[in-house]
Amino acid sequence: MKILVTGGLGFIGSHTVVELQNRGFEVVIIDDCSNAQEDVLDGITAITGKRPLFEKLDLKEKNKVEDFFKRYADVVGVIHFAASKAVGESVEKPLLYYENNIGTLVYILKELCKKNKASFIFSSSCTVYGQADKMPITEDAPVKEAESPYGNTKQMGEEIIRDTCKIAPNLNAIALRYFNPMGAHPSGEIGELPIGVPQNLVPFITQTGIGLREQLSVFGDDYPTPDGTCIRDYIYVVDLAKAHVVALERLLDGKNPQNYEVFNVGTGKGSSVLEVIQSFERVSGKKLNYKVVDRRPGDITSAYADTTKANEELGWKAEYPLDEAMESAWVWEQKIRD
Ligand code: WQD
């Protein structure tokens, strides 16, 4: 069966393409390469031995999307990663985020509604919860006022899909709310490729470890947590990729009782910033140079997933502990710097 993966050259997208191919799916990737390199295709091919089909397309161009679905009428499912995802940038350029993250979603959904049956997996985020009142966070925790246009596009995206599924019984969709993805494929062929100064913690740690960055700034240690630093649920990207394949197969096999569902995808374990630093020091054997500075505006204190629904209904569970995910991130960092 042929699956379209939009944003399939990106960090999570490329790892998902590998897992789809491992499960025997034929994959076509659409990517505009605005935030990914085309040679990621070589990395995917090196791992699976199968080169995915690739179309360099801007999904903001409606006629290009229509034309794609005419040429690939045998696509039975879509996993939609393509979106802008920098929280800070979204505050400065909201319209770029609404056009790119919402406009493209609408065009793809319009094409899927023309099909007799279509399966759709949406890349959502725990950011929709804001600072949840209760830990661990369940899927029925209230969606809070978005802290950024980026987070708002995830909330709006879920609502658009939900409303569409209400009038399109032929459309079956799952929104996966990611917690904090990290790490790289164990082969060392694909991984996270942040452009410029990394916003996220783990790539900043590994770049500091390798000497590319002078020092990690820890954004505040005066939070109401055991060691004062923020807590997040760091999930290994390969575990996360596998969750997408399991969710897609649930829809293709008609095992979904409703045609719109939401699942948290995390490990269920919270780790503080200092614990992540200690993980890096354990796996690398190096002392990390860091200093505590002021809090970063917009950061929440704590977020980690209640994974019961994904474990019991999807039959998926994260398998890799923090240190193994960190080991893969460190190996990858050293490889790309060689
Ligand atoms: C994690 C923790 C920081 C960098 C964001 C988006 C979310 C998703 C994942 C897309 C926080 C601390 C970080 C640094 C630090 N993105 N930190 N020094 O903010 O939980 O989530 O990325 O879907 O939507 O909001 O991830 O990695 O930026 O931060 O101390 O140099 O590390 O304060 O507590 P975050 P993060």
PDB file of N, CA, C and O and ligand atoms in Angstrom, residues 12 84-88 123-128 148 150-151 154 178-181 192 197-205 208 215-220 223 229-234 271-274 276-277 291 293-296 298-303, ligand 1:
ATOM      1  N   ILE A  12      11.357  13.818  12.474  1.00  0.00           N
ATOM      2  CA  ILE A  12      10.434  12.732  12.825  1.00  0.00           C
ATOM      3  C   ILE A  12       9.909  12.046  11.561  1.00  0.00           C
ATOM      4  O   ILE A  12       9.779  10.827  11.503  1.00  0.00           O
ATOM      5  N   SER A  84       5.629  24.381   9.899  1.00  0.00           N
ATOM      6  CA  SER A  84       6.692  25.165  10.557  1.00  0.00           C
ATOM      7  C   SER A  84       6.535  24.922  12.048  1.00  0.00           C
ATOM      8  O   SER A  84       5.411  24.836  12.558  1.00  0.00           O
ATOM      9  N   LYS A  85       7.678  24.825  12.771  1.00  0.00           N
ATOM     10  CA  LYS A  85       7.538  24.364  14.156  1.00  0.00           C
ATOM     11  C   LYS A  85       8.365  25.134  15.177  1.00  0.00           C
ATOM     12  O   LYS A  85       8.548  24.687  16.303  1.00  0.00           O
ATOM     13  N   ALA A  86       8.864  26.296  14.813  1.00  0.00           N
ATOM     14  CA  ALA A  86       9.672  27.033  15.789  1.00  0.00           C
ATOM     15  C   ALA A  86       8.761  27.971  16.581  1.00  0.00           C
ATOM     16  O   ALA A  86       8.184  28.917  16.029  1.00  0.00           O
ATOM     17  N   VAL A  87       8.649  27.670  17.875  1.00  0.00           N
ATOM     18  CA  VAL A  87       7.720  28.425  18.732  1.00  0.00           C
ATOM     19  C   VAL A  87       8.029  29.927  18.669  1.00  0.00           C
ATOM     20  O   VAL A  87       7.142  30.747  18.399  1.00  0.00           O
ATOM     21  N   GLY A  88       9.279  30.286  18.853  1.00  0.00           N
ATOM     22  CA  GLY A  88       9.664  31.716  18.897  1.00  0.00           C
ATOM     23  C   GLY A  88       9.371  32.400  17.569  1.00  0.00           C
ATOM     24  O   GLY A  88       8.782  33.488  17.539  1.00  0.00           O
ATOM     25  N   SER A 123       0.312  15.155  12.941  1.00  0.00           N
ATOM     26  CA  SER A 123       1.386  15.443  13.891  1.00  0.00           C
ATOM     27  C   SER A 123       0.944  16.579  14.811  1.00  0.00           C
ATOM     28  O   SER A 123       0.977  17.747  14.430  1.00  0.00           O
ATOM     29  N   SER A 124       0.473  16.206  16.005  1.00  0.00           N
ATOM     30  CA  SER A 124       0.081  17.238  16.960  1.00  0.00           C
ATOM     31  C   SER A 124       1.127  17.287  18.083  1.00  0.00           C
ATOM     32  O   SER A 124       2.214  16.738  17.939  1.00  0.00           O
ATOM     33  N   SER A 125       0.804  17.958  19.162  1.00  0.00           N
ATOM     34  CA  SER A 125       1.832  18.208  20.169  1.00  0.00           C
ATOM     35  C   SER A 125       1.222  18.382  21.544  1.00  0.00           C
ATOM     36  O   SER A 125       0.113  18.902  21.672  1.00  0.00           O
ATOM     37  N   CYS A 126       1.966  17.986  22.564  1.00  0.00           N
ATOM     38  CA  CYS A 126       1.519  18.174  23.952  1.00  0.00           C
ATOM     39  C   CYS A 126       1.399  19.658  24.271  1.00  0.00           C
ATOM     40  O   CYS A 126       0.821  20.049  25.280  1.00  0.00           O
ATOM     41  N   THR A 127       1.900  20.478  23.376  1.00  0.00           N
ATOM     42  CA  THR A 127       1.813  21.926  23.596  1.00  0.00           C
ATOM     43  C   THR A 127       0.358  22.382  23.678  1.00  0.00           C
ATOM     44  O   THR A 127       0.045  23.432  24.240  1.00  0.00           O
ATOM     45  N   VAL A 128      -0.570  21.564  23.143  1.00  0.00           N
ATOM     46  CA  VAL A 128      -1.992  21.953  23.199  1.00  0.00           C
ATOM     47  C   VAL A 128      -2.500  21.999  24.650  1.00  0.00           C
ATOM     48  O   VAL A 128      -3.475  22.679  24.958  1.00  0.00           O
ATOM     49  N   SER A 148       1.484  30.179  21.878  1.00  0.00           N
ATOM     50  CA  SER A 148       2.165  30.716  20.686  1.00  0.00           C
ATOM     51  C   SER A 148       1.314  30.392  19.463  1.00  0.00           C
ATOM     52  O   SER A 148       0.506  29.450  19.489  1.00  0.00           O
ATOM     53  N   TYR A 150       2.333  28.915  16.942  1.00  0.00           N
ATOM     54  CA  TYR A 150       2.676  27.522  16.580  1.00  0.00           C
ATOM     55  C   TYR A 150       1.738  26.567  17.329  1.00  0.00           C
ATOM     56  O   TYR A 150       1.078  25.731  16.723  1.00  0.00           O
ATOM     57  N   GLY A 151       1.669  26.747  18.637  1.00  0.00           N
ATOM     58  CA  GLY A 151       0.804  25.866  19.432  1.00  0.00           C
ATOM     59  C   GLY A 151      -0.650  25.995  18.986  1.00  0.00           C
ATOM     60  O   GLY A 151      -1.391  25.017  18.925  1.00  0.00           O
ATOM     61  N   LYS A 154      -1.568  23.857  16.095  1.00  0.00           N
ATOM     62  CA  LYS A 154      -1.807  22.447  16.433  1.00  0.00           C
ATOM     63  C   LYS A 154      -3.228  22.266  16.969  1.00  0.00           C
ATOM     64  O   LYS A 154      -3.942  21.328  16.618  1.00  0.00           O
ATOM     65  N   TYR A 178       2.610  14.596  20.422  1.00  0.00           N
ATOM     66  CA  TYR A 178       3.980  14.234  20.806  1.00  0.00           C
ATOM     67  C   TYR A 178       4.376  14.969  22.075  1.00  0.00           C
ATOM     68  O   TYR A 178       4.013  16.142  22.229  1.00  0.00           O
ATOM     69  N   PHE A 179       5.197  14.350  22.867  1.00  0.00           N
ATOM     70  CA  PHE A 179       5.851  15.068  23.951  1.00  0.00           C
ATOM     71  C   PHE A 179       7.195  15.552  23.405  1.00  0.00           C
ATOM     72  O   PHE A 179       7.183  16.224  22.344  1.00  0.00           O
ATOM     73  N   ASN A 180       8.307  15.240  23.997  1.00  0.00           N
ATOM     74  CA  ASN A 180       9.549  15.846  23.493  1.00  0.00           C
ATOM     75  C   ASN A 180      10.420  14.839  22.753  1.00  0.00           C
ATOM     76  O   ASN A 180      11.133  14.066  23.381  1.00  0.00           O
ATOM     77  N   PRO A 181      10.391  14.852  21.418  1.00  0.00           N
ATOM     78  CA  PRO A 181      11.178  13.881  20.646  1.00  0.00           C
ATOM     79  C   PRO A 181      12.670  14.168  20.763  1.00  0.00           C
ATOM     80  O   PRO A 181      13.075  15.332  20.833  1.00  0.00           O
ATOM     81  N   GLU A 192      18.539  14.293  13.957  1.00  0.00           N
ATOM     82  CA  GLU A 192      18.064  15.677  14.014  1.00  0.00           C
ATOM     83  C   GLU A 192      19.128  16.582  13.375  1.00  0.00           C
ATOM     84  O   GLU A 192      20.314  16.445  13.655  1.00  0.00           O
ATOM     85  N   VAL A 197      21.296  27.990  15.581  1.00  0.00           N
ATOM     86  CA  VAL A 197      21.403  27.698  17.010  1.00  0.00           C
ATOM     87  C   VAL A 197      20.177  26.876  17.442  1.00  0.00           C
ATOM     88  O   VAL A 197      19.052  27.312  17.249  1.00  0.00           O
ATOM     89  N   PRO A 198      20.399  25.678  18.010  1.00  0.00           N
ATOM     90  CA  PRO A 198      19.243  24.842  18.368  1.00  0.00           C
ATOM     91  C   PRO A 198      18.391  25.501  19.452  1.00  0.00           C
ATOM     92  O   PRO A 198      18.942  26.061  20.414  1.00  0.00           O
ATOM     93  N   GLN A 199      17.074  25.440  19.275  1.00  0.00           N
ATOM     94  CA  GLN A 199      16.164  25.930  20.322  1.00  0.00           C
ATOM     95  C   GLN A 199      15.960  24.855  21.384  1.00  0.00           C
ATOM     96  O   GLN A 199      15.743  25.120  22.532  1.00  0.00           O
ATOM     97  N   ASN A 200      16.005  23.578  20.895  1.00  0.00           N
ATOM     98  CA  ASN A 200      15.647  22.471  21.800  1.00  0.00           C
ATOM     99  C   ASN A 200      16.851  22.043  22.652  1.00  0.00           C
ATOM    100  O   ASN A 200      18.008  22.153  22.241  1.00  0.00           O
ATOM    101  N   LEU A 201      16.518  21.488  23.806  1.00  0.00           N
ATOM    102  CA  LEU A 201      17.540  21.146  24.798  1.00  0.00           C
ATOM    103  C   LEU A 201      18.548  20.119  24.316  1.00  0.00           C
ATOM    104  O   LEU A 201      19.769  20.348  24.396  1.00  0.00           O
ATOM    105  N   VAL A 202      18.067  18.985  23.776  1.00  0.00           N
ATOM    106  CA  VAL A 202      19.014  17.887  23.524  1.00  0.00           C
ATOM    107  C   VAL A 202      20.040  18.230  22.450  1.00  0.00           C
ATOM    108  O   VAL A 202      21.244  18.040  22.672  1.00  0.00           O
ATOM    109  N   PRO A 203      19.652  18.799  21.304  1.00  0.00           N
ATOM    110  CA  PRO A 203      20.703  19.143  20.341  1.00  0.00           C
ATOM    111  C   PRO A 203      21.652  20.212  20.883  1.00  0.00           C
ATOM    112  O   PRO A 203      22.847  20.202  20.567  1.00  0.00           O
ATOM    113  N   PHE A 204      21.156  21.098  21.745  1.00  0.00           N
ATOM    114  CA  PHE A 204      22.070  22.097  22.308  1.00  0.00           C
ATOM    115  C   PHE A 204      23.085  21.406  23.235  1.00  0.00           C
ATOM    116  O   PHE A 204      24.278  21.742  23.243  1.00  0.00           O
ATOM    117  N   ILE A 205      22.616  20.397  23.974  1.00  0.00           N
ATOM    118  CA  ILE A 205      23.531  19.645  24.850  1.00  0.00           C
ATOM    119  C   ILE A 205      24.608  18.945  24.021  1.00  0.00           C
ATOM    120  O   ILE A 205      25.801  19.065  24.293  1.00  0.00           O
ATOM    121  N   THR A 208      27.058  21.300  22.564  1.00  0.00           N
ATOM    122  CA  THR A 208      27.987  21.809  23.590  1.00  0.00           C
ATOM    123  C   THR A 208      29.026  20.728  23.898  1.00  0.00           C
ATOM    124  O   THR A 208      30.221  20.983  24.005  1.00  0.00           O
ATOM    125  N   GLN A 215      28.699  26.865  25.830  1.00  0.00           N
ATOM    126  CA  GLN A 215      28.115  26.527  27.140  1.00  0.00           C
ATOM    127  C   GLN A 215      26.587  26.432  27.002  1.00  0.00           C
ATOM    128  O   GLN A 215      25.980  27.209  26.262  1.00  0.00           O
ATOM    129  N   LEU A 216      25.990  25.487  27.695  1.00  0.00           N
ATOM    130  CA  LEU A 216      24.524  25.373  27.705  1.00  0.00           C
ATOM    131  C   LEU A 216      23.973  26.327  28.764  1.00  0.00           C
ATOM    132  O   LEU A 216      24.505  26.394  29.888  1.00  0.00           O
ATOM    133  N   SER A 217      22.939  27.074  28.402  1.00  0.00           N
ATOM    134  CA  SER A 217      22.241  27.889  29.403  1.00  0.00           C
ATOM    135  C   SER A 217      21.039  27.093  29.885  1.00  0.00           C
ATOM    136  O   SER A 217      20.206  26.667  29.060  1.00  0.00           O
ATOM    137  N   VAL A 218      20.975  26.890  31.194  1.00  0.00           N
ATOM    138  CA  VAL A 218      19.801  26.212  31.771  1.00  0.00           C
ATOM    139  C   VAL A 218      18.804  27.306  32.142  1.00  0.00           C
ATOM    140  O   VAL A 218      19.118  28.185  32.959  1.00  0.00           O
ATOM    141  N   PHE A 219      17.636  27.276  31.487  1.00  0.00           N
ATOM    142  CA  PHE A 219      16.691  28.387  31.641  1.00  0.00           C
ATOM    143  C   PHE A 219      15.913  28.286  32.960  1.00  0.00           C
ATOM    144  O   PHE A 219      14.737  27.979  32.987  1.00  0.00           O
ATOM    145  N   GLY A 220      16.600  28.559  34.050  1.00  0.00           N
ATOM    146  CA  GLY A 220      15.918  28.664  35.341  1.00  0.00           C
ATOM    147  C   GLY A 220      15.996  27.397  36.168  1.00  0.00           C
ATOM    148  O   GLY A 220      15.795  26.300  35.670  1.00  0.00           O
ATOM    149  N   TYR A 223      12.022  26.620  39.539  1.00  0.00           N
ATOM    150  CA  TYR A 223      10.658  26.117  39.307  1.00  0.00           C
ATOM    151  C   TYR A 223      10.236  25.226  40.465  1.00  0.00           C
ATOM    152  O   TYR A 223      11.117  24.662  41.152  1.00  0.00           O
ATOM    153  N   THR A 229      14.455  22.592  38.101  1.00  0.00           N
ATOM    154  CA  THR A 229      14.445  22.785  36.643  1.00  0.00           C
ATOM    155  C   THR A 229      13.196  22.110  36.052  1.00  0.00           C
ATOM    156  O   THR A 229      12.608  21.211  36.669  1.00  0.00           O
ATOM    157  N   CYS A 230      12.818  22.552  34.854  1.00  0.00           N
ATOM    158  CA  CYS A 230      11.575  22.090  34.219  1.00  0.00           C
ATOM    159  C   CYS A 230      11.614  20.590  33.885  1.00  0.00           C
ATOM    160  O   CYS A 230      12.676  20.055  33.587  1.00  0.00           O
ATOM    161  N   ILE A 231      10.428  20.009  33.934  1.00  0.00           N
ATOM    162  CA  ILE A 231      10.297  18.576  33.660  1.00  0.00           C
ATOM    163  C   ILE A 231       9.565  18.377  32.324  1.00  0.00           C
ATOM    164  O   ILE A 231       8.560  19.025  32.049  1.00  0.00           O
ATOM    165  N   ARG A 232      10.096  17.454  31.491  1.00  0.00           N
ATOM    166  CA  ARG A 232       9.470  17.118  30.216  1.00  0.00           C
ATOM    167  C   ARG A 232       9.522  15.607  30.031  1.00  0.00           C
ATOM    168  O   ARG A 232      10.254  14.907  30.736  1.00  0.00           O
ATOM    169  N   ASP A 233       8.778  15.136  29.018  1.00  0.00           N
ATOM    170  CA  ASP A 233       8.737  13.690  28.710  1.00  0.00           C
ATOM    171  C   ASP A 233       9.513  13.503  27.408  1.00  0.00           C
ATOM    172  O   ASP A 233       8.990  13.754  26.321  1.00  0.00           O
ATOM    173  N   TYR A 234      10.776  13.042  27.548  1.00  0.00           N
ATOM    174  CA  TYR A 234      11.653  12.924  26.377  1.00  0.00           C
ATOM    175  C   TYR A 234      11.482  11.547  25.758  1.00  0.00           C
ATOM    176  O   TYR A 234      11.810  10.538  26.382  1.00  0.00           O
ATOM    177  N   SER A 271      11.452  13.891  33.028  1.00  0.00           N
ATOM    178  CA  SER A 271      12.875  14.109  33.354  1.00  0.00           C
ATOM    179  C   SER A 271      13.125  15.600  33.426  1.00  0.00           C
ATOM    180  O   SER A 271      12.634  16.362  32.582  1.00  0.00           O
ATOM    181  N   SER A 272      13.906  16.026  34.436  1.00  0.00           N
ATOM    182  CA  SER A 272      14.222  17.457  34.554  1.00  0.00           C
ATOM    183  C   SER A 272      15.402  17.794  33.639  1.00  0.00           C
ATOM    184  O   SER A 272      16.120  16.903  33.157  1.00  0.00           O
ATOM    185  N   VAL A 273      15.612  19.071  33.439  1.00  0.00           N
ATOM    186  CA  VAL A 273      16.735  19.519  32.598  1.00  0.00           C
ATOM    187  C   VAL A 273      18.043  18.974  33.168  1.00  0.00           C
ATOM    188  O   VAL A 273      18.885  18.439  32.436  1.00  0.00           O
ATOM    189  N   LEU A 274      18.198  19.064  34.497  1.00  0.00           N
ATOM    190  CA  LEU A 274      19.451  18.576  35.104  1.00  0.00           C
ATOM    191  C   LEU A 274      19.592  17.071  34.940  1.00  0.00           C
ATOM    192  O   LEU A 274      20.696  16.558  34.696  1.00  0.00           O
ATOM    193  N   VAL A 276      18.516  15.374  32.385  1.00  0.00           N
ATOM    194  CA  VAL A 276      18.916  15.153  30.983  1.00  0.00           C
ATOM    195  C   VAL A 276      20.402  15.436  30.823  1.00  0.00           C
ATOM    196  O   VAL A 276      21.136  14.698  30.145  1.00  0.00           O
ATOM    197  N   ILE A 277      20.882  16.478  31.489  1.00  0.00           N
ATOM    198  CA  ILE A 277      22.322  16.784  31.462  1.00  0.00           C
ATOM    199  C   ILE A 277      23.107  15.615  32.056  1.00  0.00           C
ATOM    200  O   ILE A 277      24.106  15.152  31.486  1.00  0.00           O
ATOM    201  N   LYS A 291      25.472  26.747  32.562  1.00  0.00           N
ATOM    202  CA  LYS A 291      25.228  27.701  33.664  1.00  0.00           C
ATOM    203  C   LYS A 291      23.733  27.982  33.734  1.00  0.00           C
ATOM    204  O   LYS A 291      23.033  27.956  32.726  1.00  0.00           O
ATOM    205  N   VAL A 293      20.634  30.303  34.048  1.00  0.00           N
ATOM    206  CA  VAL A 293      20.310  31.704  33.735  1.00  0.00           C
ATOM    207  C   VAL A 293      18.822  31.910  34.023  1.00  0.00           C
ATOM    208  O   VAL A 293      18.171  31.047  34.607  1.00  0.00           O
ATOM    209  N   ASP A 294      18.305  33.053  33.596  1.00  0.00           N
ATOM    210  CA  ASP A 294      16.876  33.339  33.865  1.00  0.00           C
ATOM    211  C   ASP A 294      15.970  32.365  33.122  1.00  0.00           C
ATOM    212  O   ASP A 294      16.364  31.776  32.118  1.00  0.00           O
ATOM    213  N   ARG A 295      14.740  32.262  33.599  1.00  0.00           N
ATOM    214  CA  ARG A 295      13.733  31.438  32.934  1.00  0.00           C
ATOM    215  C   ARG A 295      13.522  31.912  31.492  1.00  0.00           C
ATOM    216  O   ARG A 295      13.699  33.088  31.190  1.00  0.00           O
ATOM    217  N   ARG A 296      13.121  30.983  30.607  1.00  0.00           N
ATOM    218  CA  ARG A 296      12.776  31.354  29.223  1.00  0.00           C
ATOM    219  C   ARG A 296      11.276  31.679  29.207  1.00  0.00           C
ATOM    220  O   ARG A 296      10.466  30.837  29.631  1.00  0.00           O
ATOM    221  N   GLY A 298       7.496  31.784  28.496  1.00  0.00           N
ATOM    222  CA  GLY A 298       6.625  30.834  27.805  1.00  0.00           C
ATOM    223  C   GLY A 298       6.842  29.396  28.229  1.00  0.00           C
ATOM    224  O   GLY A 298       6.015  28.528  27.941  1.00  0.00           O
ATOM    225  N   ASP A 299       7.939  29.123  28.929  1.00  0.00           N
ATOM    226  CA  ASP A 299       8.164  27.734  29.357  1.00  0.00           C
ATOM    227  C   ASP A 299       7.161  27.332  30.427  1.00  0.00           C
ATOM    228  O   ASP A 299       6.869  28.123  31.320  1.00  0.00           O
ATOM    229  N   ILE A 300       6.691  26.086  30.341  1.00  0.00           N
ATOM    230  CA  ILE A 300       5.819  25.573  31.415  1.00  0.00           C
ATOM    231  C   ILE A 300       6.709  24.776  32.367  1.00  0.00           C
ATOM    232  O   ILE A 300       7.811  24.377  32.006  1.00  0.00           O
ATOM    233  N   THR A 301       6.197  24.555  33.588  1.00  0.00           N
ATOM    234  CA  THR A 301       7.008  23.880  34.599  1.00  0.00           C
ATOM    235  C   THR A 301       7.174  22.408  34.293  1.00  0.00           C
ATOM    236  O   THR A 301       8.290  21.888  34.308  1.00  0.00           O
ATOM    237  N   SER A 302       6.057  21.749  33.986  1.00  0.00           N
ATOM    238  CA  SER A 302       6.127  20.294  33.903  1.00  0.00           C
ATOM    239  C   SER A 302       5.129  19.742  32.898  1.00  0.00           C
ATOM    240  O   SER A 302       3.996  20.229  32.796  1.00  0.00           O
ATOM    241  N   ALA A 303       5.555  18.748  32.127  1.00  0.00           N
ATOM    242  CA  ALA A 303       4.639  18.049  31.196  1.00  0.00           C
ATOM    243  C   ALA A 303       5.174  16.647  30.948  1.00  0.00           C
ATOM    244  O   ALA A 303       6.291  16.503  30.450  1.00  0.00           O
TER     245      ALA A 303
HETATM  246  C1  WQD B   1      12.929  21.601  27.062  1.00  0.00           C
HETATM  247  C2  WQD B   1      13.394  22.124  28.403  1.00  0.00           C
HETATM  248  C3  WQD B   1      13.686  24.502  28.500  1.00  0.00           C
HETATM  249  C4  WQD B   1      17.011  24.726  25.688  1.00  0.00           C
HETATM  250  C5  WQD B   1       9.310  22.614  22.414  1.00  0.00           C
HETATM  251  C6  WQD B   1       8.046  23.059  21.786  1.00  0.00           C
HETATM  252  C7  WQD B   1       7.157  21.873  21.560  1.00  0.00           C
HETATM  253  C8  WQD B   1       7.899  20.862  20.740  1.00  0.00           C
HETATM  254  C9  WQD B   1       9.179  20.454  21.448  1.00  0.00           C
HETATM  255  C10 WQD B   1       7.463  21.061  18.396  1.00  0.00           C
HETATM  256  C11 WQD B   1      12.694  23.407  28.808  1.00  0.00           C
HETATM  257  C12 WQD B   1      15.015  23.781  28.694  1.00  0.00           C
HETATM  258  C13 WQD B   1      15.981  24.251  26.483  1.00  0.00           C
HETATM  259  C14 WQD B   1      18.160  25.302  26.298  1.00  0.00           C
HETATM  260  C15 WQD B   1      17.204  24.879  28.461  1.00  0.00           C
HETATM  261  N1  WQD B   1       8.208  21.391  19.468  1.00  0.00           N
HETATM  262  N2  WQD B   1      16.087  24.323  27.839  1.00  0.00           N
HETATM  263  N3  WQD B   1      18.207  25.341  27.668  1.00  0.00           N
HETATM  264  O1  WQD B   1      10.054  23.854  25.067  1.00  0.00           O
HETATM  265  O2  WQD B   1       9.506  21.556  26.055  1.00  0.00           O
HETATM  266  O3  WQD B   1       9.025  22.042  23.655  1.00  0.00           O
HETATM  267  O4  WQD B   1       9.951  21.661  21.633  1.00  0.00           O
HETATM  268  O5  WQD B   1       6.502  20.346  18.382  1.00  0.00           O
HETATM  269  O6  WQD B   1       6.007  22.306  20.885  1.00  0.00           O
HETATM  270  O7  WQD B   1       7.396  23.917  22.691  1.00  0.00           O
HETATM  271  O8  WQD B   1      11.376  21.790  24.397  1.00  0.00           O
HETATM  272  O9  WQD B   1      13.768  21.353  24.151  1.00  0.00           O
HETATM  273  O10 WQD B   1      12.934  23.747  23.900  1.00  0.00           O
HETATM  274  O11 WQD B   1      12.981  22.697  26.144  1.00  0.00           O
HETATM  275  O12 WQD B   1      17.270  24.941  29.697  1.00  0.00           O
HETATM  276  O13 WQD B   1      19.133  25.755  25.636  1.00  0.00           O
HETATM  277  O14 WQD B   1      14.782  22.450  28.312  1.00  0.00           O
HETATM  278  O15 WQD B   1      13.584  25.590  29.424  1.00  0.00           O
HETATM  279  O16 WQD B   1      12.485  23.366  30.211  1.00  0.00           O
HETATM  280  P1  WQD B   1       9.978  22.382  24.903  1.00  0.00           P
HETATM  281  P2  WQD B   1      12.833  22.426  24.576  1.00  0.00           P
END
